[in-house]
Coordinates of C-alpha atoms and ligand atoms in Angstrom, one line a residue:
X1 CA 265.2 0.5 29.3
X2 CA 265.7 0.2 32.9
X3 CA 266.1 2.9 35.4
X4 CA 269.6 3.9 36.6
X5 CA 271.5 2.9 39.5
X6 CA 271.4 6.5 40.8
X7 CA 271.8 4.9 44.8
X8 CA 274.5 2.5 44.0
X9 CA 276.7 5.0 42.1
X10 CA 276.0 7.5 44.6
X11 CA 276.9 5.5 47.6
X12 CA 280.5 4.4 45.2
X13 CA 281.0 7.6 44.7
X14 CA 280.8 8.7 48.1
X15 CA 283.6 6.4 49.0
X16 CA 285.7 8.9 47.7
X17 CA 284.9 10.9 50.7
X18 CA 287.6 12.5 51.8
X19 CA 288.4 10.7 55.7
X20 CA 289.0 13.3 59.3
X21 CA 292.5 13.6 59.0
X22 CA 292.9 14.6 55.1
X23 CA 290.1 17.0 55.9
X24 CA 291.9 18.6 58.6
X25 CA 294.9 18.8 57.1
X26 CA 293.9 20.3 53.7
X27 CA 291.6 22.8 55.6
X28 CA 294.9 23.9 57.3
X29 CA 296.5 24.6 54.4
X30 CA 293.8 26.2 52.7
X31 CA 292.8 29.1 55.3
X32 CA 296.9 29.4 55.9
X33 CA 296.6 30.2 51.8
X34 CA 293.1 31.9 51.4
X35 CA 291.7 35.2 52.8
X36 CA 289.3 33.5 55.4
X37 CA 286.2 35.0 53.9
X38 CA 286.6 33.0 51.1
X39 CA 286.2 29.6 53.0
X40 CA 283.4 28.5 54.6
X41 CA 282.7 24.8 56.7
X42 CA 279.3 26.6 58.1
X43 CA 276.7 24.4 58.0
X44 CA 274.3 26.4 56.0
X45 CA 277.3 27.5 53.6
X46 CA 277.6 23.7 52.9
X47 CA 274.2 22.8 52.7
X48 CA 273.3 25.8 50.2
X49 CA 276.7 24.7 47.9
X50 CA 275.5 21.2 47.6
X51 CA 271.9 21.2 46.2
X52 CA 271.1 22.1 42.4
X53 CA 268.0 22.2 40.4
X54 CA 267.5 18.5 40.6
X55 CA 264.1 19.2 42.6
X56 CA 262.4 19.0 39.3
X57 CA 263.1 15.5 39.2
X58 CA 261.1 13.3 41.1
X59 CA 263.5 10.3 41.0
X60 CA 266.9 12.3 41.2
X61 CA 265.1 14.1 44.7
X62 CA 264.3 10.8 45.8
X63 CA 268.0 8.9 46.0
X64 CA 270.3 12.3 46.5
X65 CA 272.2 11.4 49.4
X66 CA 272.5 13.2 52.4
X67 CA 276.2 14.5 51.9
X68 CA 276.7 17.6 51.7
X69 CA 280.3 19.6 50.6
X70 CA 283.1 19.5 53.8
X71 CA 284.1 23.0 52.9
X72 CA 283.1 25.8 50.1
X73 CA 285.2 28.2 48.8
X74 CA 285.0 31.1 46.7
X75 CA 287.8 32.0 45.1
X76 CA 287.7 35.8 43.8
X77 CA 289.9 35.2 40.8
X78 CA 292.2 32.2 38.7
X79 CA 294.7 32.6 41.5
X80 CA 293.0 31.8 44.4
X81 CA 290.8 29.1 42.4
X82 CA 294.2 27.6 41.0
X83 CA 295.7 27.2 44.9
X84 CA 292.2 25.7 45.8
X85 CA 292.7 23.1 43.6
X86 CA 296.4 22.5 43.7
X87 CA 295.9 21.8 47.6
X88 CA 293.2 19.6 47.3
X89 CA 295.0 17.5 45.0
X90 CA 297.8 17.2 47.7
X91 CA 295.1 15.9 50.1
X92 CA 293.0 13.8 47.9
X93 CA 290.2 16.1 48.2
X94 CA 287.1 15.9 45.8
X95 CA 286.6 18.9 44.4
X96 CA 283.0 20.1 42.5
X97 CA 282.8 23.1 40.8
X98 CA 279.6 25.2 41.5
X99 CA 278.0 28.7 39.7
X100 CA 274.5 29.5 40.4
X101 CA 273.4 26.0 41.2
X102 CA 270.5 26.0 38.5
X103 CA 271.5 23.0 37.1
X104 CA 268.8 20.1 37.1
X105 CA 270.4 16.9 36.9
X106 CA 272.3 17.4 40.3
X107 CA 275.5 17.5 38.6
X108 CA 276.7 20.3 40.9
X109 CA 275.6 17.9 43.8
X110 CA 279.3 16.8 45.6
X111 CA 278.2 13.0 45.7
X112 CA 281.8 13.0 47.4
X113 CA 281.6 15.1 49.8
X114 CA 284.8 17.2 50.0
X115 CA 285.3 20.4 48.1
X116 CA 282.7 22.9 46.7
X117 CA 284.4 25.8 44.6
X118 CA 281.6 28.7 43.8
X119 CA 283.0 30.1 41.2
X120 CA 280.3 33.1 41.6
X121 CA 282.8 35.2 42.9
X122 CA 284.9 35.4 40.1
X123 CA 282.5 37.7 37.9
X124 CA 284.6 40.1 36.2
X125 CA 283.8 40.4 32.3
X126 CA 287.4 41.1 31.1
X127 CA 287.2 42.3 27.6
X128 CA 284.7 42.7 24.4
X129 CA 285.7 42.5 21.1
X130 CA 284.1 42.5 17.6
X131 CA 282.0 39.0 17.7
X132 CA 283.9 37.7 21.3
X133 CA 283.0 38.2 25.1
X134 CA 285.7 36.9 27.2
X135 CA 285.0 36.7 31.1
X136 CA 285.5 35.0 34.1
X137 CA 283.6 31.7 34.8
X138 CA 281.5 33.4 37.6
X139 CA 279.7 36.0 35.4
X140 CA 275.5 36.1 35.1
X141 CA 274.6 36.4 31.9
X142 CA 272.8 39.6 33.0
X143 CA 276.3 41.3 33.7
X144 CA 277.0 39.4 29.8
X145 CA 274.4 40.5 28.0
X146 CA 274.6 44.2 29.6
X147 CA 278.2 44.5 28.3
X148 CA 277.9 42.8 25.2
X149 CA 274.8 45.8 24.3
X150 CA 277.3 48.7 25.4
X151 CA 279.0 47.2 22.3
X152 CA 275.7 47.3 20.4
X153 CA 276.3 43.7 20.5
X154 CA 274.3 40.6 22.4
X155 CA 275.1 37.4 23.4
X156 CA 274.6 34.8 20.6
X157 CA 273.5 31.8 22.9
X158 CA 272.0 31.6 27.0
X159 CA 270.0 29.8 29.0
X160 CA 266.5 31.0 30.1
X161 CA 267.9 31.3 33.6
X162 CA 269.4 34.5 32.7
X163 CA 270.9 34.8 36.6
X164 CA 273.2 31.6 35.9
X165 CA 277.3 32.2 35.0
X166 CA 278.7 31.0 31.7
X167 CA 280.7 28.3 33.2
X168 CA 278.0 26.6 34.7
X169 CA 276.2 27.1 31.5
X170 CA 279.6 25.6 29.6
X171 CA 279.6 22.9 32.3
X172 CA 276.1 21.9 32.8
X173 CA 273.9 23.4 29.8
X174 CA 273.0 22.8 26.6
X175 CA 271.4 25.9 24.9
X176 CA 268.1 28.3 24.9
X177 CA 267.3 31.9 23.7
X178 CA 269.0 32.3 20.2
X179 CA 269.7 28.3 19.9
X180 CA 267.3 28.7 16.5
X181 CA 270.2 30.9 15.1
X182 CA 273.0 29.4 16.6
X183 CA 272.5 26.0 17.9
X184 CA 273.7 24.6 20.9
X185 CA 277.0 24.8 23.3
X186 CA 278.9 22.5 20.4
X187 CA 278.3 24.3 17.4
X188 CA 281.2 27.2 17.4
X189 CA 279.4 29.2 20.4
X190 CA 283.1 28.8 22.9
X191 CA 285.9 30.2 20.9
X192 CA 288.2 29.4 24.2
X193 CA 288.6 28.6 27.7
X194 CA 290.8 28.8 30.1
X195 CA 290.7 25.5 32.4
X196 CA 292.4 24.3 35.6
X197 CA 293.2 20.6 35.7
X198 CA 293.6 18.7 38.5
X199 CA 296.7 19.0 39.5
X200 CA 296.7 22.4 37.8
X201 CA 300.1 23.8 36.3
X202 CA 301.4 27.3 37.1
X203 CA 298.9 28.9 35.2
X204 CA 295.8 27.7 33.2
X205 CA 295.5 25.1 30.4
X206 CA 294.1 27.6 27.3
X207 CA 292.0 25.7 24.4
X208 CA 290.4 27.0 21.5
X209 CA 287.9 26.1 19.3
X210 CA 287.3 22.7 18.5
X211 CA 289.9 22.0 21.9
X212 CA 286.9 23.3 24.0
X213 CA 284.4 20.8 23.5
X214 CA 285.7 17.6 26.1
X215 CA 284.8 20.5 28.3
X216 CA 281.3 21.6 27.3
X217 CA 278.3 20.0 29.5
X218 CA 280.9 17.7 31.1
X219 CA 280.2 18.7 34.5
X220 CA 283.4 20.0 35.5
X221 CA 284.8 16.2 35.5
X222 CA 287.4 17.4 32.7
X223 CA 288.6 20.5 34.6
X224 CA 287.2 24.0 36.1
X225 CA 286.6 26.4 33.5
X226 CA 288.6 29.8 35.1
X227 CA 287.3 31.9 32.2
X228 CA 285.4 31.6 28.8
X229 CA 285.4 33.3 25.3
X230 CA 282.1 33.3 23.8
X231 CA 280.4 34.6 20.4
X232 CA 278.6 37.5 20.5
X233 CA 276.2 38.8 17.1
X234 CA 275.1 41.9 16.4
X235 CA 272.6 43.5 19.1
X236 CA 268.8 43.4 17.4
X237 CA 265.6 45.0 18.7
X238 CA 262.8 42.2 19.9
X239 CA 259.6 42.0 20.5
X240 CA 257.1 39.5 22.1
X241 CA 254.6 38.0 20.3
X242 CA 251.7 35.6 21.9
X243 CA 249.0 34.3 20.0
X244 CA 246.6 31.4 20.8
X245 CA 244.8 28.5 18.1
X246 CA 242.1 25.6 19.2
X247 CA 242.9 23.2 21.3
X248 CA 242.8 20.2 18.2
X249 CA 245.1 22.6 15.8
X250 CA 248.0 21.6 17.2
X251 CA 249.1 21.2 12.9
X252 CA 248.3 24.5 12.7
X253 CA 249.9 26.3 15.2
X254 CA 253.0 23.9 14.4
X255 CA 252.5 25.0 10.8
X256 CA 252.3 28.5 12.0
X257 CA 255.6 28.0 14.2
X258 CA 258.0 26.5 11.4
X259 CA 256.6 29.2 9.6
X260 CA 258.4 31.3 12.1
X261 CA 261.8 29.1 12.0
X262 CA 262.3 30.1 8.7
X263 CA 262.4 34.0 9.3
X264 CA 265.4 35.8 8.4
X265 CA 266.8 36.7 10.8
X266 CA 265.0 33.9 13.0
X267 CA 263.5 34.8 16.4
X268 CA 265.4 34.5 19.2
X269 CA 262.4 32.1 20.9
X270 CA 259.8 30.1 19.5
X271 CA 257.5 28.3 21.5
X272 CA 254.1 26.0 21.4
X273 CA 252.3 24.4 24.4
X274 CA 249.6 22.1 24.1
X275 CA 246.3 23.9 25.4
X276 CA 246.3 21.6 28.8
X277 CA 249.8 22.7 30.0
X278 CA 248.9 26.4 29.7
X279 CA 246.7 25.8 32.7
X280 CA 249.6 24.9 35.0
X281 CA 251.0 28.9 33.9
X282 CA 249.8 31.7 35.8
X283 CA 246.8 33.0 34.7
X284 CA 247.3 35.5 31.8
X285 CA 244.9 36.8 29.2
X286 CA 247.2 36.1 26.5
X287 CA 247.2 32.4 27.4
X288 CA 243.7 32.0 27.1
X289 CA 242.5 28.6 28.6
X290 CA 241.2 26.4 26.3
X291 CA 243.7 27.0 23.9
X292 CA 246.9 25.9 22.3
X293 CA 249.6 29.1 22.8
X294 CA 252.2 30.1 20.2
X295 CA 255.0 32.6 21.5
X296 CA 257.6 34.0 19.6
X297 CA 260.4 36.7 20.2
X298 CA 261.1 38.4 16.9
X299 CA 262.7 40.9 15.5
X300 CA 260.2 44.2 15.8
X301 CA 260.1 44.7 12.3
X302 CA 259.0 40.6 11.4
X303 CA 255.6 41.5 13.3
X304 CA 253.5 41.9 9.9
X305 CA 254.9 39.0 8.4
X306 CA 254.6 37.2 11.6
X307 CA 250.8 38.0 12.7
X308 CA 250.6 37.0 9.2
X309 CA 252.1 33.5 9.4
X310 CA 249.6 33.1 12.5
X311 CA 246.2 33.9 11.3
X312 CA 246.8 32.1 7.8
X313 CA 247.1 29.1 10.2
X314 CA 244.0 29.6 11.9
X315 CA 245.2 31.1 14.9
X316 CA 245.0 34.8 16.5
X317 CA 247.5 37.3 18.0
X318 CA 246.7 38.0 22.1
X319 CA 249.5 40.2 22.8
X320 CA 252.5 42.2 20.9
X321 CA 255.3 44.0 23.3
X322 CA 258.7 44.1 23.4
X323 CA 258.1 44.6 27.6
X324 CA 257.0 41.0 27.8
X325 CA 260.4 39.6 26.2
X326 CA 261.8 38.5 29.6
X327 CA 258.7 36.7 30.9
X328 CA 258.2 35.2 27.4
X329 CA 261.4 33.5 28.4
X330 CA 259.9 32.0 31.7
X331 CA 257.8 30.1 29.6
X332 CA 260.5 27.8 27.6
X333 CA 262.9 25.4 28.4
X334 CA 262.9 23.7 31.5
X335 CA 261.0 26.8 32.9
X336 CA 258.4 25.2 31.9
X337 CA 258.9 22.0 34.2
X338 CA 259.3 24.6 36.5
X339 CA 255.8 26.1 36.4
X340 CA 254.4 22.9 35.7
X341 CA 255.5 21.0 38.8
X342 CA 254.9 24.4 40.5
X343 CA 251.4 24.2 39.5
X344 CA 251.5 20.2 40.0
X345 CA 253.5 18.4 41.7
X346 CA 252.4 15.1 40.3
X347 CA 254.3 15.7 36.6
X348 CA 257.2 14.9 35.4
X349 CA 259.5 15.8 32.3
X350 CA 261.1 14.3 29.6
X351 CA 263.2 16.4 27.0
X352 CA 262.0 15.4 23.7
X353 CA 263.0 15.8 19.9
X354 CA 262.3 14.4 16.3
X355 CA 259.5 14.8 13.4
X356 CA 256.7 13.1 15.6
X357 CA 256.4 15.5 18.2
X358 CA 254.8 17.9 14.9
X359 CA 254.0 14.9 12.8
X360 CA 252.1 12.4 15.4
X361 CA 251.7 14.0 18.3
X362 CA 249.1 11.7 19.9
X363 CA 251.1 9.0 19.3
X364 CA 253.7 10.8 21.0
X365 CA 251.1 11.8 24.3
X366 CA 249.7 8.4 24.5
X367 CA 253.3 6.7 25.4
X368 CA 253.1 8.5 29.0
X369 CA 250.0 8.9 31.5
X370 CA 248.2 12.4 30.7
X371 CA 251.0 13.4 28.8
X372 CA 251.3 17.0 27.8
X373 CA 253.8 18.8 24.6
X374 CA 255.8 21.9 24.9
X375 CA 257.9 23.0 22.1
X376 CA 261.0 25.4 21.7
X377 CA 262.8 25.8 17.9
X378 CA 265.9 25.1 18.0
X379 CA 269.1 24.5 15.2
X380 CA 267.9 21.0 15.0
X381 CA 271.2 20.0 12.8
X382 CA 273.8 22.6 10.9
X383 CA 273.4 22.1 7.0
X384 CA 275.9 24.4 5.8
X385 CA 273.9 25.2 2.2
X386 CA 270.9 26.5 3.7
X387 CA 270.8 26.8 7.5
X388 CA 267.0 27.6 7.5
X389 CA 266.9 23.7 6.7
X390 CA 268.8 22.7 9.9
X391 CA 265.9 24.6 12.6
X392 CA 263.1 22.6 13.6
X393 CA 261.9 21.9 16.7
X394 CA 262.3 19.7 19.9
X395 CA 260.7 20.3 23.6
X396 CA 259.7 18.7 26.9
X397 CA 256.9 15.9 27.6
X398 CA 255.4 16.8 30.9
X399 CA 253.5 13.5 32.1
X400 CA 252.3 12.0 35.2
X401 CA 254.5 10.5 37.6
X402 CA 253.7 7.1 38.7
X403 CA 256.9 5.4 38.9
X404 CA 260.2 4.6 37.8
X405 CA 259.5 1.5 35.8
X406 CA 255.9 3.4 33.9
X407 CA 258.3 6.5 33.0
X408 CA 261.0 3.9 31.8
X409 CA 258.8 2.0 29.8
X410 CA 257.4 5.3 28.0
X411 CA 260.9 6.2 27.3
X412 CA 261.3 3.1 25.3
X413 CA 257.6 3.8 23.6
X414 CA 259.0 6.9 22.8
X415 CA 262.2 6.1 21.1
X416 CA 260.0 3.2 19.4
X417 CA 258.0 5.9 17.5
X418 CA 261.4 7.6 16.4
X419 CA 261.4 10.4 19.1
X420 CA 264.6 10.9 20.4
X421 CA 264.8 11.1 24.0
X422 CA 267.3 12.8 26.8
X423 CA 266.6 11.5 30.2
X424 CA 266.7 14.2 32.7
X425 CA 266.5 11.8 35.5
X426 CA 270.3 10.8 35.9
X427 CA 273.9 13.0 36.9
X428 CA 275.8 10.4 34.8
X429 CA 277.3 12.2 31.5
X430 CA 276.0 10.6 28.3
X431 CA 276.0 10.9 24.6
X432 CA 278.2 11.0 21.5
X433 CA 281.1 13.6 23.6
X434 CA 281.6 10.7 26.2
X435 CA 284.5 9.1 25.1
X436 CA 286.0 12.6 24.2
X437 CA 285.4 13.7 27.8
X438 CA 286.6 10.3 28.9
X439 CA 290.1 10.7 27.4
X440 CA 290.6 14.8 28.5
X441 CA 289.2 13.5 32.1
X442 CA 292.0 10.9 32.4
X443 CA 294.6 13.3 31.4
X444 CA 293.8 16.1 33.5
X445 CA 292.6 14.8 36.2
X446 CA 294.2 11.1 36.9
X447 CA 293.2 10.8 40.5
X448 CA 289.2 11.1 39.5
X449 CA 289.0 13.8 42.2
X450 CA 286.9 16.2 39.6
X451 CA 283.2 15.6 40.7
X452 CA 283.1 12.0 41.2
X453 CA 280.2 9.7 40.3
X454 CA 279.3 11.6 37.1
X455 CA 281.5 10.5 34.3
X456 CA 279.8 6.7 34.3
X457 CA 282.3 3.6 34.8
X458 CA 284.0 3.0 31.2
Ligands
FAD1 C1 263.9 26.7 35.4 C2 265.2 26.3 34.6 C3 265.4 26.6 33.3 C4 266.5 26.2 32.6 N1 266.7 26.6 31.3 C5 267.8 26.2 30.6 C6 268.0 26.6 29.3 O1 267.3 27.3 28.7 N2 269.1 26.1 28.7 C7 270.0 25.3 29.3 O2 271.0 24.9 28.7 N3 269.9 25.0 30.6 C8 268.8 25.4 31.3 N4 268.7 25.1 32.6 C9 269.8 24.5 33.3 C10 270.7 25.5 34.0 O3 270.0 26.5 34.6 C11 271.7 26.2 33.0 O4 272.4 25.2 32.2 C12 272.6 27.1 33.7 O5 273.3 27.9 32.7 C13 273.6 26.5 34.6 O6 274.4 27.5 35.2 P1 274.7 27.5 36.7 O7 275.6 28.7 37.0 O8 273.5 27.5 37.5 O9 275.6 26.2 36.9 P2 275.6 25.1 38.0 O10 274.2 24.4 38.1 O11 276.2 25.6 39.2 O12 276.6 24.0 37.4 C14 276.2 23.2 36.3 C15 277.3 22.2 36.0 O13 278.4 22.8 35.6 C16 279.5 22.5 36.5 N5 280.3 23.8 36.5 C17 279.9 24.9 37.2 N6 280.8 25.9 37.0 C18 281.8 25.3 36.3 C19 283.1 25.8 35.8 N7 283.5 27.0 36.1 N8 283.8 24.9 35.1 C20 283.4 23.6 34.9 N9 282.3 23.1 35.3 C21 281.5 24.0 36.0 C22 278.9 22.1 37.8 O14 279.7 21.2 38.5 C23 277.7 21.4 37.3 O15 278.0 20.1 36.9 C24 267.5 25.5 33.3 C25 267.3 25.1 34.6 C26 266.2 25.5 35.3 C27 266.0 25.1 36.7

């Protein structure tokens, strides 16, 4: 499988640039509409509002051209958000919409140029109900989560960058803490959305259930989500659990792990690193070096049965606190590529799933130089008769990076062996929702003006 394009869509893409006199003209307009604190063309405004978490890759920090956004804005509610986009519409202005910027395939990166909304300032959560959160595209899951537990309720899904808003997380995400339970962004977690197309109507397209998903990890290329409705499950009490196994029981502390999948109620987290990657963590007695660590965030209560589960595997309980549940969290998903490169610079990631990350994992190492396995359950696939059946696990494969044709060639290793790989190293939208994201792009937004060079030539 060859490498993308990246440089040749990026520099198409950026002949969408917007030229001086549109520019000039829709700035005009949009200070004449806006409060001017809400627009910004200084330099360090634009520079900050057109870089993501693409860092982590080595090949997407390598062709991300040097455009940055012409002008950022930050609308404080639908209002100003819907006049933003109404007026660059008139001038054939790109426009990219932007929350915290966490997102690592530089899909909030405005390969056009043009306009940046940050939707960041449009944080209010409007309303809880029974099993529902419904708030503005802007709020952190912190400000979430803390609403959703006045309600003795939490939030059934998020990411492990708890500081992100929900519609980057809708727009850019996949899933995370809870996705053992509830799966991922597709399966039921968005009950609605509010959207703005491009041109928007007087108010807000609204879309519900099914409706929502053209919209969910498209990128913003189907339309800016103004506000989302998302389920919430009853609030539970947790606890962190580490424990450790030898460095060659990678069965058992996979063993041990499914073990933990199948708890009712599941943990919200359950992770497994092969011994090597724990030394690219900050030191911790609870990851001892040397050996593999298991970590899990359970319900309080599932700690017999748990500590259980873990020693009848062969492996040992370091630590049990309900304080550590936050940093726990640091240590999954692609915080994990985080530390790692942290630690060295020289890795890269793959996001991994299938049976032979458990089943043959040296198979699965050997495709990539000094290839290392980090594991996260998630609801692998819903089976409606027994959802303890659908949770398994998938994960990252942190290797060395040598070059774009080595990592290319694993990737096809890989997919030889049966593992089903994501490539992290591209901004073009993929996968089975592309044509549905295709058809909602091309009726709401017809002049392509919504983050162009992401939705992939048809
Ligand atoms: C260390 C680390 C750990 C991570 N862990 C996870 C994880 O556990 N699970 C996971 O799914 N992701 C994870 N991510 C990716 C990312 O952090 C999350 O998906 C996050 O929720 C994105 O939110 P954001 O506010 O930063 O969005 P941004 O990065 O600003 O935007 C993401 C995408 O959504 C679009 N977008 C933003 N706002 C809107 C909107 N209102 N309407 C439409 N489109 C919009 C943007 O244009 C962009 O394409 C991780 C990333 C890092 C760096």
């Amino acid at each position: 499988m060859p490498a993308p394009e990246l440089a040749a869509i990026a520099a198409t893409a950026s002949r969408r640039a917007p030229g001086p006199a549109a520019l000039a003209a829709f700035l005009g307009d949009l200070t004449a509409a806006l409060h001017p604190d809400r627009v910004s063309t200084l330099e360090a405004a634009r520079l900050a509002a057109s870089r993501d978490g693409a860092y982590l890759s080595p090949l997407l920090s390598a062709v991300l051209p040097e455009r940055f956004a012409d002008v950022v804005v930050r609308p404080a509610d639908t209002a100003e958000l819907l006049t933003a986009v109404r007026l660059a519409h008139a001038h054939r202005v790109p426009v990219v919409p932007r929350g915290r910027g966490t997102g690592n395939y530089a899909q909030a990166v405005p390969l056009a140029g043009g306009l940046v909304i940050d939707l960041t300032g449009a944080d209010r959560v409007l309303e809880v109900g029974n099993g529902w959160i419904h708030a503005e595209a802007g709020a952190t899951f912190v400000a979430l989560e803390a609403a959703a537990r006045r309600h003795g309720q939490e939030i059934a899904m998020l990411p492990t960058t708890v500081g992100s808003t929900i519609g980057g997380f809708l727009g850019g995400g996949a899933g995370g803490l809870g996705s053992i339970e509830h799966g991922w962004l597709w399966d039921g977690f968005v009950l609605a959305l509010d959207v703005v197309t491009c041109p928007p109507g007087d108010a807000p397209l609204r879309v519900h259930g099914r409706g929502c998903l053209p919209y969910l990890h498209a990128y913003g290329v189907t339309g800016i989500i103004a506000t989302a409705t998302v389920r919430l499950a009853p609030a539970r009490q947790r606890t962190a659990v580490l424990a450790s196994f030898p460095a060659a029981e990678w069965a058992g502390a996979t063993s041990a792990g499914q073990g933990l999948l199948r708890l009712d109620p599941p943990p919200r987290l359950v992770s497994v690193d092969d011994a090597t990657l724990i030394e690219t963590y900050p030191a911790d007695p609870a990851l001892p070096s040397g050996r593999i660590s298991l970590r899990a965030v359970v319900d309080a209560d599932a700690v017999p049965t748990v500590t259980k589960a873990i020693t009848a595997h062969g492996g040992q309980v370091e630590s049990v606190s309900a304080e550590a549940v936050g940093y726990v969290s640091t240590l999954a998903f692609n915080h994990v590529t985080l530390r790692a490169r942290k630690a060295r610079p020289d890795l890269c990631h793959l996001q991994v799933g299938g049976e032979p990350l458990v089943s043959d994992p040296d198979a699965v190492r050997a495709c990539l130089p000094g290839a290392m396995l980090h594991l996260d359950g998630l609801r692998t696939h819903l089976d409606a008769a027994d959802p303890r059946r659908g949770r398994g696990f998938g994960g990252l494969l942190l290797s060395e990076f040598r070059d774009a044709a080595t990592l290319y060639d694993g990737i096809d290793r890989l997919r030889d062996l049966g593992v089903h790989v994501i490539d992290p190293h591209t901004w073009e939208l993929g996968g089975p929702a592309l044509p549905g994201i295709r058809d909602a792009a091309a009726a709401n937004d017809p002049l392509g003006l919504l983050n162009p060079g992401k939705l992939p030539a048809a």
